[in-house]
Every structure is written in structure tokens, then in C-alpha cells.
PDB file of C-alpha atoms in Angstrom:
ATOM      1  CA  MET R  14     -32.505  69.528 154.676  1.00 47.00           C
ATOM      2  CA  LEU R  15     -34.368  69.943 151.859  1.00 52.00           C
ATOM      3  CA  THR R  16     -37.209  67.600 151.058  1.00 59.00           C
ATOM      4  CA  VAL R  17     -37.163  67.081 146.681  1.00 61.00           C
ATOM      5  CA  ALA R  18     -41.201  66.979 147.766  1.00 60.00           C
ATOM      6  CA  SER R  19     -40.950  70.215 149.833  1.00 63.00           C
ATOM      7  CA  LEU R  20     -37.767  72.112 146.428  1.00 63.00           C
ATOM      8  CA  LEU R  21     -40.463  71.305 144.239  1.00 65.00           C
ATOM      9  CA  THR R  22     -43.453  73.219 145.992  1.00 63.00           C
ATOM     10  CA  GLN R  23     -40.936  75.980 146.579  1.00 65.00           C
ATOM     11  CA  PHE R  24     -39.899  75.965 142.721  1.00 65.00           C
ATOM     12  CA  PHE R  25     -43.984  75.673 141.858  1.00 64.00           C
ATOM     13  CA  LEU R  26     -44.789  78.457 143.964  1.00 59.00           C
ATOM     14  CA  ARG R  27     -42.160  80.912 142.872  1.00 60.00           C
ATOM     15  CA  HIS R  28     -44.470  80.546 139.142  1.00 54.00           C
ATOM     16  CA  SER R  29     -47.747  80.804 140.482  1.00 54.00           C
ATOM     17  CA  PRO R  30     -46.933  83.466 142.120  1.00 45.00           C
ATOM     18  CA  GLN R  31     -51.303  84.608 142.348  1.00 49.00           C
ATOM     19  CA  ASN R  32     -52.702  81.571 142.644  1.00 46.00           C
ATOM     20  CA  PRO R  33     -49.876  78.976 144.857  1.00 42.00           C
ATOM     21  CA  SER R  34     -52.858  76.680 145.287  1.00 41.00           C
ATOM     22  CA  PHE R  35     -52.867  73.080 147.994  1.00 37.00           C
ATOM     23  CA  GLY R  36     -56.245  72.191 147.365  1.00 35.00           C
ATOM     24  CA  PHE R  37     -55.968  68.617 146.127  1.00 34.00           C
ATOM     25  CA  SER R  38     -54.708  66.201 147.332  1.00 38.00           C
ATOM     26  CA  LYS R  39     -53.040  63.606 144.719  1.00 49.00           C
ATOM     27  CA  THR R  40     -49.518  63.521 143.906  1.00 50.00           C
ATOM     28  CA  LEU R  41     -47.624  63.905 140.710  1.00 53.00           C
ATOM     29  CA  SER R  42     -46.255  60.579 140.687  1.00 49.00           C
ATOM     30  CA  SER R  43     -50.329  59.227 141.246  1.00 47.00           C
ATOM     31  CA  LEU R  44     -51.186  60.962 138.267  1.00 48.00           C
ATOM     32  CA  VAL R  45     -51.496  58.454 135.226  1.00 45.00           C
ATOM     33  CA  LEU R  46     -54.601  57.028 134.385  1.00 44.00           C
ATOM     34  CA  GLU R  47     -53.940  53.763 133.237  1.00 45.00           C
ATOM     35  CA  MET R  48     -52.495  54.549 130.026  1.00 48.00           C
ATOM     36  CA  SER R  49     -51.810  51.430 126.947  1.00 46.00           C
ATOM     37  CA  GLU R  50     -48.146  51.123 127.138  1.00 48.00           C
ATOM     38  CA  GLU R  51     -48.599  51.485 123.599  1.00 49.00           C
ATOM     39  CA  TYR R  52     -47.076  54.447 122.231  1.00 48.00           C
ATOM     40  CA  ASN R  53     -49.639  57.722 121.524  1.00 51.00           C
ATOM     41  CA  LYS R  54     -50.362  57.452 117.923  1.00 55.00           C
ATOM     42  CA  ASP R  55     -52.674  60.976 117.947  1.00 59.00           C
ATOM     43  CA  GLY R  56     -49.345  62.273 119.221  1.00 74.00           C
ATOM     44  CA  MET R  57     -46.613  62.923 121.284  1.00 83.00           C
ATOM     45  CA  LEU R  58     -48.746  64.382 124.245  1.00 84.00           C
ATOM     46  CA  ARG R  59     -51.266  63.284 126.360  1.00 82.00           C
ATOM     47  CA  LEU R  60     -53.685  65.359 129.368  1.00 78.00           C
ATOM     48  CA  VAL R  61     -53.053  62.868 132.102  1.00 75.00           C
ATOM     49  CA  TRP R  62     -54.686  65.128 135.064  1.00 71.00           C
ATOM     50  CA  SER R  63     -56.824  68.030 134.803  1.00 71.00           C
ATOM     51  CA  LYS R  64     -58.280  69.388 137.620  1.00 64.00           C
ATOM     52  CA  ASP R  65     -60.096  72.476 136.455  1.00 59.00           C
ATOM     53  CA  ALA R  66     -59.569  75.536 134.687  1.00 58.00           C
ATOM     54  CA  ALA R  67     -58.164  77.742 137.067  1.00 66.00           C
ATOM     55  CA  VAL R  68     -54.983  76.235 137.516  1.00 69.00           C
ATOM     56  CA  GLU R  69     -52.354  78.822 136.174  1.00 76.00           C
ATOM     57  CA  THR R  70     -48.959  76.200 135.716  1.00 82.00           C
ATOM     58  CA  ASP R  71     -49.120  73.267 133.062  1.00 85.00           C
ATOM     59  CA  VAL R  72     -46.593  70.665 133.706  1.00 85.00           C
ATOM     60  CA  ILE R  73     -45.464  68.385 130.393  1.00 89.00           C
ATOM     61  CA  ALA R  74     -43.196  65.088 132.410  1.00 88.00           C
ATOM     62  CA  VAL R  75     -40.907  64.260 129.144  1.00 93.00           C
ATOM     63  CA  HIS R  76     -38.779  60.265 130.664  1.00 92.00           C
ATOM     64  CA  GLY R  77     -35.400  59.096 129.891  1.00 93.00           C
ATOM     65  CA  LEU R  78     -34.134  57.030 127.735  1.00 93.00           C
ATOM     66  CA  ARG R  79     -35.784  53.769 126.047  1.00 89.00           C
ATOM     67  CA  GLY R  80     -38.819  54.654 129.747  1.00 87.00           C
ATOM     68  CA  THR R  81     -42.848  55.211 130.001  1.00 83.00           C
ATOM     69  CA  TYR R  82     -44.541  58.124 131.731  1.00 80.00           C
ATOM     70  CA  ALA R  83     -46.421  55.155 133.361  1.00 77.00           C
ATOM     71  CA  ASN R  84     -42.863  53.094 134.151  1.00 80.00           C
ATOM     72  CA  THR R  85     -40.726  56.182 134.645  1.00 83.00           C
ATOM     73  CA  TRP R  86     -43.557  58.432 137.393  1.00 78.00           C
ATOM     74  CA  CYS R  87     -45.645  56.199 138.736  1.00 72.00           C
ATOM     75  CA  LYS R  88     -45.929  54.826 141.683  1.00 62.00           C
ATOM     76  CA  ALA R  89     -48.323  51.771 140.807  1.00 61.00           C
ATOM     77  CA  ARG R  90     -45.145  50.757 138.740  1.00 58.00           C
ATOM     78  CA  LYS R  91     -42.472  50.649 141.572  1.00 64.00           C
ATOM     79  CA  SER R  92     -40.892  54.039 139.571  1.00 67.00           C
ATOM     80  CA  GLU R  93     -37.932  54.672 141.560  1.00 65.00           C
ATOM     81  CA  PHE R  94     -39.512  58.475 141.048  1.00 67.00           C
ATOM     82  CA  ALA R  95     -42.491  57.849 143.789  1.00 61.00           C
ATOM     83  CA  ALA R  96     -41.132  57.959 146.524  1.00 58.00           C
ATOM     84  CA  PRO R  97     -39.657  61.502 147.063  1.00 54.00           C
ATOM     85  CA  LEU R  98     -42.336  62.547 144.552  1.00 56.00           C
ATOM     86  CA  GLU R  99     -45.335  60.980 146.822  1.00 55.00           C
ATOM     87  CA  GLN R 100     -45.705  63.795 148.750  1.00 51.00           C
ATOM     88  CA  PHE R 101     -45.975  66.751 146.236  1.00 51.00           C
ATOM     89  CA  THR R 102     -49.042  68.669 145.697  1.00 48.00           C
ATOM     90  CA  TYR R 103     -49.326  71.075 143.207  1.00 58.00           C
ATOM     91  CA  GLN R 104     -52.437  72.282 141.666  1.00 65.00           C
ATOM     92  CA  ALA R 105     -51.716  72.218 137.540  1.00 74.00           C
ATOM     93  CA  ARG R 106     -52.419  70.782 134.290  1.00 79.00           C
ATOM     94  CA  ILE R 107     -50.264  67.097 133.597  1.00 81.00           C
ATOM     95  CA  PHE R 108     -49.330  66.539 130.668  1.00 85.00           C
ATOM     96  CA  ALA R 109     -47.211  62.967 129.431  1.00 85.00           C
ATOM     97  CA  PHE R 110     -44.796  62.757 127.192  1.00 89.00           C
ATOM     98  CA  HIS R 111     -46.597  59.575 125.595  1.00 85.00           C
ATOM     99  CA  ASN R 112     -44.060  58.204 122.493  1.00 87.00           C
ATOM    100  CA  GLU R 113     -41.052  56.870 122.235  1.00 85.00           C
ATOM    101  CA  ILE R 114     -37.144  58.173 122.826  1.00 90.00           C
ATOM    102  CA  THR R 115     -33.910  55.815 121.433  1.00 90.00           C
ATOM    103  CA  GLU R 116     -30.512  55.963 120.833  1.00 91.00           C
ATOM    104  CA  ASP R 117     -31.767  56.640 116.918  1.00 90.00           C
ATOM    105  CA  ILE R 118     -33.724  59.446 117.995  1.00 91.00           C
ATOM    106  CA  LEU R 119     -31.216  61.009 120.544  1.00 93.00           C
ATOM    107  CA  PHE R 120     -27.560  60.497 119.055  1.00 94.00           C
ATOM    108  CA  ASP R 121     -28.282  62.193 115.642  1.00 94.00           C
ATOM    109  CA  LYS R 122     -28.766  65.953 115.629  1.00 94.00           C
ATOM    110  CA  VAL R 123     -31.366  65.373 112.752  1.00 96.00           C
ATOM    111  CA  ASN R 124     -33.224  63.320 114.800  1.00 95.00           C
ATOM    112  CA  LEU R 125     -32.892  64.797 118.026  1.00 96.00           C
ATOM    113  CA  GLU R 126     -34.305  68.600 116.181  1.00 97.00           C
ATOM    114  CA  LYS R 127     -36.528  66.304 113.778  1.00 96.00           C
ATOM    115  CA  VAL R 128     -37.983  65.179 117.813  1.00 95.00           C
ATOM    116  CA  ALA R 129     -37.841  68.300 119.643  1.00 96.00           C
ATOM    117  CA  THR R 130     -39.399  70.828 116.832  1.00 97.00           C
ATOM    118  CA  ALA R 131     -42.322  67.860 117.036  1.00 95.00           C
ATOM    119  CA  LEU R 132     -43.003  68.343 120.450  1.00 95.00           C
ATOM    120  CA  LEU R 133     -42.654  72.045 120.376  1.00 96.00           C
ATOM    121  CA  GLN R 134     -45.299  71.755 117.605  1.00 96.00           C
ATOM    122  CA  GLU R 135     -47.784  69.761 120.091  1.00 94.00           C
ATOM    123  CA  VAL R 136     -46.849  71.744 122.921  1.00 95.00           C
ATOM    124  CA  SER R 137     -47.838  74.631 121.278  1.00 95.00           C
ATOM    125  CA  GLU R 138     -51.436  73.329 119.899  1.00 92.00           C
ATOM    126  CA  LYS R 139     -52.432  71.314 123.643  1.00 90.00           C
ATOM    127  CA  VAL R 140     -50.925  74.217 125.801  1.00 89.00           C
ATOM    128  CA  ASP R 141     -52.438  77.502 127.565  1.00 84.00           C
ATOM    129  CA  LYS R 142     -49.745  79.917 127.084  1.00 83.00           C
ATOM    130  CA  LYS R 143     -50.628  81.993 129.478  1.00 83.00           C
ATOM    131  CA  ARG R 144     -50.463  79.368 131.853  1.00 85.00           C
ATOM    132  CA  SER R 145     -46.341  78.944 133.357  1.00 87.00           C
ATOM    133  CA  LEU R 146     -44.984  76.373 131.647  1.00 91.00           C
ATOM    134  CA  VAL R 147     -42.819  73.531 133.120  1.00 89.00           C
ATOM    135  CA  PHE R 148     -41.154  70.572 131.963  1.00 92.00           C
ATOM    136  CA  ILE R 149     -39.987  67.715 134.289  1.00 89.00           C
ATOM    137  CA  CYS R 150     -37.175  65.313 132.899  1.00 91.00           C
ATOM    138  CA  HIS R 151     -35.837  62.319 133.430  1.00 92.00           C
ATOM    139  CA  ASN R 152     -31.837  61.650 132.044  1.00 93.00           C
ATOM    140  CA  LEU R 153     -32.265  62.235 128.060  1.00 95.00           C
ATOM    141  CA  GLY R 154     -35.275  63.330 128.364  1.00 96.00           C
ATOM    142  CA  GLY R 155     -33.731  66.359 129.684  1.00 96.00           C
ATOM    143  CA  ILE R 156     -31.643  67.065 126.140  1.00 97.00           C
ATOM    144  CA  LEU R 157     -33.805  66.084 124.337  1.00 97.00           C
ATOM    145  CA  VAL R 158     -36.021  69.643 126.112  1.00 97.00           C
ATOM    146  CA  LYS R 159     -33.325  71.356 126.210  1.00 97.00           C
ATOM    147  CA  GLU R 160     -32.693  71.080 123.014  1.00 97.00           C
ATOM    148  CA  LEU R 161     -36.886  71.829 122.324  1.00 98.00           C
ATOM    149  CA  LEU R 162     -36.468  75.463 124.390  1.00 98.00           C
ATOM    150  CA  TRP R 163     -33.462  76.596 122.017  1.00 98.00           C
ATOM    151  CA  ILE R 164     -35.625  76.013 119.165  1.00 98.00           C
ATOM    152  CA  ALA R 165     -38.378  77.769 120.565  1.00 97.00           C
ATOM    153  CA  ASN R 166     -35.776  80.701 121.364  1.00 97.00           C
ATOM    154  CA  HIS R 167     -34.979  81.225 117.617  1.00 96.00           C
ATOM    155  CA  ASP R 168     -37.875  80.559 115.588  1.00 96.00           C
ATOM    156  CA  LYS R 169     -40.818  83.312 115.944  1.00 95.00           C
ATOM    157  CA  ASN R 170     -43.162  80.869 115.296  1.00 95.00           C
ATOM    158  CA  TYR R 171     -42.503  79.202 119.188  1.00 96.00           C
ATOM    159  CA  LEU R 172     -41.197  82.712 121.341  1.00 96.00           C
ATOM    160  CA  ASP R 173     -44.913  82.536 122.983  1.00 95.00           C
ATOM    161  CA  ILE R 174     -43.145  78.744 124.543  1.00 96.00           C
ATOM    162  CA  ALA R 175     -40.378  80.087 125.022  1.00 96.00           C
ATOM    163  CA  LEU R 176     -41.570  83.149 127.219  1.00 95.00           C
ATOM    164  CA  ALA R 177     -44.365  80.360 128.558  1.00 94.00           C
ATOM    165  CA  THR R 178     -41.749  78.317 129.992  1.00 94.00           C
ATOM    166  CA  LYS R 179     -40.099  79.023 133.225  1.00 90.00           C
ATOM    167  CA  GLY R 180     -38.607  76.113 134.286  1.00 88.00           C
ATOM    168  CA  ILE R 181     -37.160  72.299 134.058  1.00 91.00           C
ATOM    169  CA  VAL R 182     -36.588  69.933 136.690  1.00 88.00           C
ATOM    170  CA  CYS R 183     -34.387  67.502 135.869  1.00 90.00           C
ATOM    171  CA  PHE R 184     -33.876  63.926 137.383  1.00 88.00           C
ATOM    172  CA  GLY R 185     -30.462  62.642 136.229  1.00 89.00           C
ATOM    173  CA  THR R 186     -29.987  64.379 133.207  1.00 93.00           C
ATOM    174  CA  PRO R 187     -26.620  64.481 132.106  1.00 92.00           C
ATOM    175  CA  VAL R 188     -24.464  67.982 132.042  1.00 90.00           C
ATOM    176  CA  TYR R 189     -22.536  69.410 130.143  1.00 91.00           C
ATOM    177  CA  SER R 190     -18.762  68.714 131.552  1.00 90.00           C
ATOM    178  CA  CYS R 191     -19.954  64.898 132.732  1.00 90.00           C
ATOM    179  CA  ASP R 192     -17.915  61.797 131.170  1.00 91.00           C
ATOM    180  CA  TRP R 193     -20.348  62.190 128.288  1.00 91.00           C
ATOM    181  CA  ASN R 194     -18.990  58.435 127.351  1.00 88.00           C
ATOM    182  CA  ALA R 195     -19.471  57.100 130.550  1.00 90.00           C
ATOM    183  CA  VAL R 196     -22.750  58.355 130.985  1.00 90.00           C
ATOM    184  CA  LEU R 197     -24.689  57.649 128.112  1.00 91.00           C
ATOM    185  CA  SER R 198     -21.896  53.742 127.848  1.00 88.00           C
ATOM    186  CA  LYS R 199     -24.168  53.072 131.329  1.00 87.00           C
ATOM    187  CA  LEU R 200     -27.667  54.001 130.171  1.00 88.00           C
ATOM    188  CA  VAL R 201     -27.119  52.099 126.750  1.00 86.00           C
ATOM    189  CA  LEU R 202     -26.330  49.254 128.430  1.00 80.00           C
ATOM    190  CA  ALA R 203     -28.944  49.510 131.519  1.00 81.00           C
ATOM    191  CA  THR R 204     -32.462  50.097 129.381  1.00 78.00           C
ATOM    192  CA  ALA R 205     -31.040  48.370 126.129  1.00 71.00           C
ATOM    193  CA  GLY R 206     -32.613  44.756 127.052  1.00 60.00           C
ATOM    194  CA  PRO R 207     -31.611  41.397 126.150  1.00 53.00           C
ATOM    195  CA  ARG R 208     -32.218  39.627 122.578  1.00 46.00           C
ATOM    196  CA  VAL R 209     -34.366  37.065 121.865  1.00 38.00           C
ATOM    197  CA  ASP R 210     -31.045  35.056 121.271  1.00 42.00           C
ATOM    198  CA  GLY R 211     -29.541  36.029 124.123  1.00 42.00           C
ATOM    199  CA  HIS R 212     -27.106  38.555 123.280  1.00 46.00           C
ATOM    200  CA  SER R 213     -27.111  42.165 124.206  1.00 53.00           C
ATOM    201  CA  MET R 214     -29.120  44.180 122.303  1.00 50.00           C
ATOM    202  CA  VAL R 215     -25.943  46.925 121.908  1.00 49.00           C
ATOM    203  CA  GLU R 216     -23.302  44.841 120.452  1.00 62.00           C
ATOM    204  CA  ARG R 217     -19.587  45.599 121.231  1.00 60.00           C
ATOM    205  CA  LEU R 218     -18.305  46.793 118.149  1.00 55.00           C
ATOM    206  CA  GLU R 219     -20.894  48.967 117.909  1.00 72.00           C
ATOM    207  CA  LEU R 220     -21.020  50.429 121.111  1.00 74.00           C
ATOM    208  CA  SER R 221     -17.747  53.374 120.923  1.00 78.00           C
ATOM    209  CA  GLY R 222     -19.335  54.443 117.673  1.00 82.00           C
ATOM    210  CA  LEU R 223     -22.862  54.571 118.862  1.00 84.00           C
ATOM    211  CA  LEU R 224     -21.687  56.658 121.820  1.00 88.00           C
ATOM    212  CA  LYS R 225     -19.318  58.409 120.400  1.00 89.00           C
ATOM    213  CA  ARG R 226     -22.029  60.059 118.443  1.00 91.00           C
ATOM    214  CA  GLY R 227     -23.604  59.946 121.478  1.00 93.00           C
ATOM    215  CA  ALA R 228     -21.943  62.639 123.057  1.00 94.00           C
ATOM    216  CA  SER R 229     -21.401  64.558 120.278  1.00 95.00           C
ATOM    217  CA  THR R 230     -24.616  65.713 119.779  1.00 96.00           C
ATOM    218  CA  LEU R 231     -25.957  65.801 123.472  1.00 96.00           C
ATOM    219  CA  LYS R 232     -23.173  67.711 124.953  1.00 96.00           C
ATOM    220  CA  ALA R 233     -23.797  70.168 121.668  1.00 96.00           C
ATOM    221  CA  ALA R 234     -27.457  70.006 122.567  1.00 97.00           C
ATOM    222  CA  CYS R 235     -26.658  71.188 126.634  1.00 95.00           C
ATOM    223  CA  GLY R 236     -23.823  73.630 125.353  1.00 96.00           C
ATOM    224  CA  ARG R 237     -26.075  75.896 122.940  1.00 96.00           C
ATOM    225  CA  TYR R 238     -28.604  75.574 125.974  1.00 96.00           C
ATOM    226  CA  GLU R 239     -26.475  76.873 127.984  1.00 94.00           C
ATOM    227  CA  MET R 240     -26.690  79.894 126.290  1.00 95.00           C
ATOM    228  CA  ILE R 241     -30.337  80.703 126.818  1.00 95.00           C
ATOM    229  CA  GLU R 242     -30.899  78.878 130.164  1.00 93.00           C
ATOM    230  CA  ASN R 243     -30.269  82.202 132.146  1.00 92.00           C
ATOM    231  CA  GLN R 244     -34.284  82.716 131.238  1.00 93.00           C
ATOM    232  CA  TYR R 245     -35.227  79.169 132.968  1.00 92.00           C
ATOM    233  CA  LYS R 246     -35.533  78.070 136.357  1.00 88.00           C
ATOM    234  CA  THR R 247     -33.026  75.844 136.214  1.00 88.00           C
ATOM    235  CA  VAL R 248     -33.485  72.209 138.587  1.00 86.00           C
ATOM    236  CA  SER R 249     -31.504  69.466 138.321  1.00 86.00           C
ATOM    237  CA  LEU R 250     -30.885  65.922 140.683  1.00 84.00           C
ATOM    238  CA  PHE R 251     -28.394  63.632 141.189  1.00 81.00           C
ATOM    239  CA  GLU R 252     -29.153  60.572 142.571  1.00 72.00           C
ATOM    240  CA  LYS R 253     -26.537  59.378 145.644  1.00 67.00           C
ATOM    241  CA  ALA R 254     -25.820  55.984 146.835  1.00 52.00           C
ATOM    242  CA  HIS R 255     -29.401  55.974 149.322  1.00 50.00           C
ATOM    243  CA  PRO R 256     -31.788  55.084 146.948  1.00 49.00           C
ATOM    244  CA  TRP R 257     -34.595  58.613 148.013  1.00 47.00           C
ATOM    245  CA  HIS R 258     -31.529  60.606 148.580  1.00 55.00           C
ATOM    246  CA  TRP R 259     -30.694  63.294 145.840  1.00 59.00           C
ATOM    247  CA  TYR R 260     -29.019  66.562 145.686  1.00 63.00           C
ATOM    248  CA  CYS R 261     -29.078  69.850 143.856  1.00 65.00           C
ATOM    249  CA  GLY R 262     -26.541  70.043 140.923  1.00 63.00           C
ATOM    250  CA  LYS R 263     -24.248  72.692 141.046  1.00 58.00           C
ATOM    251  CA  THR R 264     -25.528  73.894 137.383  1.00 58.00           C
ATOM    252  CA  SER R 265     -28.980  74.382 139.038  1.00 61.00           C
ATOM    253  CA  ARG R 266     -30.624  77.860 139.189  1.00 60.00           C
ATOM    254  CA  PHE R 267     -32.676  76.887 142.153  1.00 50.00           C
ATOM    255  CA  PRO R 268     -32.287  76.674 145.233  1.00 43.00           C
ATOM    256  CA  GLY R 269     -28.730  76.386 144.175  1.00 42.00           C
ATOM    257  CA  GLY R 270     -26.111  75.019 145.794  1.00 44.00           C
ATOM    258  CA  SER R 271     -25.442  71.451 145.671  1.00 45.00           C
ATOM    259  CA  ASN R 272     -27.779  70.824 148.567  1.00 47.00           C
ATOM    260  CA  PRO R 273     -28.607  67.163 150.097  1.00 44.00           C
ATOM    261  CA  ILE R 274     -32.395  66.325 149.359  1.00 42.00           C
ATOM    262  CA  ASP R 275     -34.609  63.169 150.655  1.00 44.00           C
TER     263      ASP R 275
END
């Protein structure tokens, strides 16, 4: 049975054949440098970890709807991903996406494209294009990255990013064929939080229209990515009943199948 750690280790080894180094004990789940919860006013990406110039992979961690880098990926914040990622060691530079992801951004085609393009521009400015680039994403953050890659493949200014990117690891990111209304309903209600007066932040009358717009926008983004997905290794991980029991979705292009993983 594959573990998340062993799966990601294999994934990263595939993309750094010349220097598959495992020379440090830091784990992805503990790489956060106590960042402020305030969003980065100087840009969308913050360098979280860099061991030395010899590394051959840049990793960009993108949180999901209404999340943050810290509460999504870091053990100190009791992240749900800390346990499966705790064993994972790999020599790479780690960048944190440190900006807000809301329904207003993701559920509107124009805004989704605008934010994906802004992130793409910053990625282009901050990563080393001679290194392999891998994205690790949580829920709808994976859709933002897929839109980014679609744009990169169709804009000559960003073709170097399209070519440098080797793959995406998605935790709980919806796929094209899912029940979008059901998935988005759960995500929106789970992340909305209460109003000051105690009522739901997303009113019932607004929810139906919100989900309809979101389903249309995000499904279309997934459809566009499917046209270029053969260029990338994609691992889609979905949580089962056990809190740390994950399995590879059938759409995963590496290692494929629906192998259960711990």
C-alpha cells in the first residue's frame, strides 16, 4: 500500500533525476516560517524554505477556498495534511501562495482569469525557470493552478513556465465529472463561517445562484485543463472515511489507478 509520503517521493524523484537529494530533515508540513495571517501586500508568493542553490525543484503550495498556507499545510496549526506529509522529505525551494481565495475570485470567469494571470506573472518573476516546477494544491486552489497553466500554454510570454512545470499534486480538488453543485455547496458552507449576528454568511437565497455560477466557471476551467493535461503529471488525492486515509483518483496520471494510500 502506498503512503502519501512515498507517492510524493516517487513523484518528485521523477522530476529531478540528476539530483534526487534527501539531505535534510525538514518536512513540507513544518516549512512555514511563522508568517503573519495578513495577506502579503508585496505579492502573492512568499519564499518559505530554501536550503541552497543546488536544488533542482521549486514547489508552490496553493491553499484552497478561504484557507491560508499556515492552516492548510502546517503541523503547528494542526493541519489535516500535516500527518500524511510529515514523513515527506525532499530538497526543494518552497513558495507559499499567500493571498486570499474567495468565491468572488473563483466563481467568476473574469476574476479567475485575472487572478490566475497575476499569479502566473509573479511565478514567472520569482521562480528559477531552469528548475522543475511542481504545484501542490488544496481543493479549489487546484482549479486556480489549472487555469494558470492553461493561460501559460497560450501566452508566449509564459511558455517557459508551461515548459518548466512538471506536475500538480491536488488534495481534494474537484474534477470535471464531479457533481459540482454538491461539492461547492459543501465547500462554501464549510468555509463561510458565521456572521456577527449568528446567521450563515451565505444566505440560502443567494447560495443557489452562487453555486450555479461557480459550477459553470470551475467546470469550464477543468475542461480547458483537460486539453493540455497530457503535458503534466497529475496526482489527485481524495480523502476517505479515515481522517488520514487517501486514495489516488482515477484521473491521476501518476502513478494512476485508484490505489489506496495512508
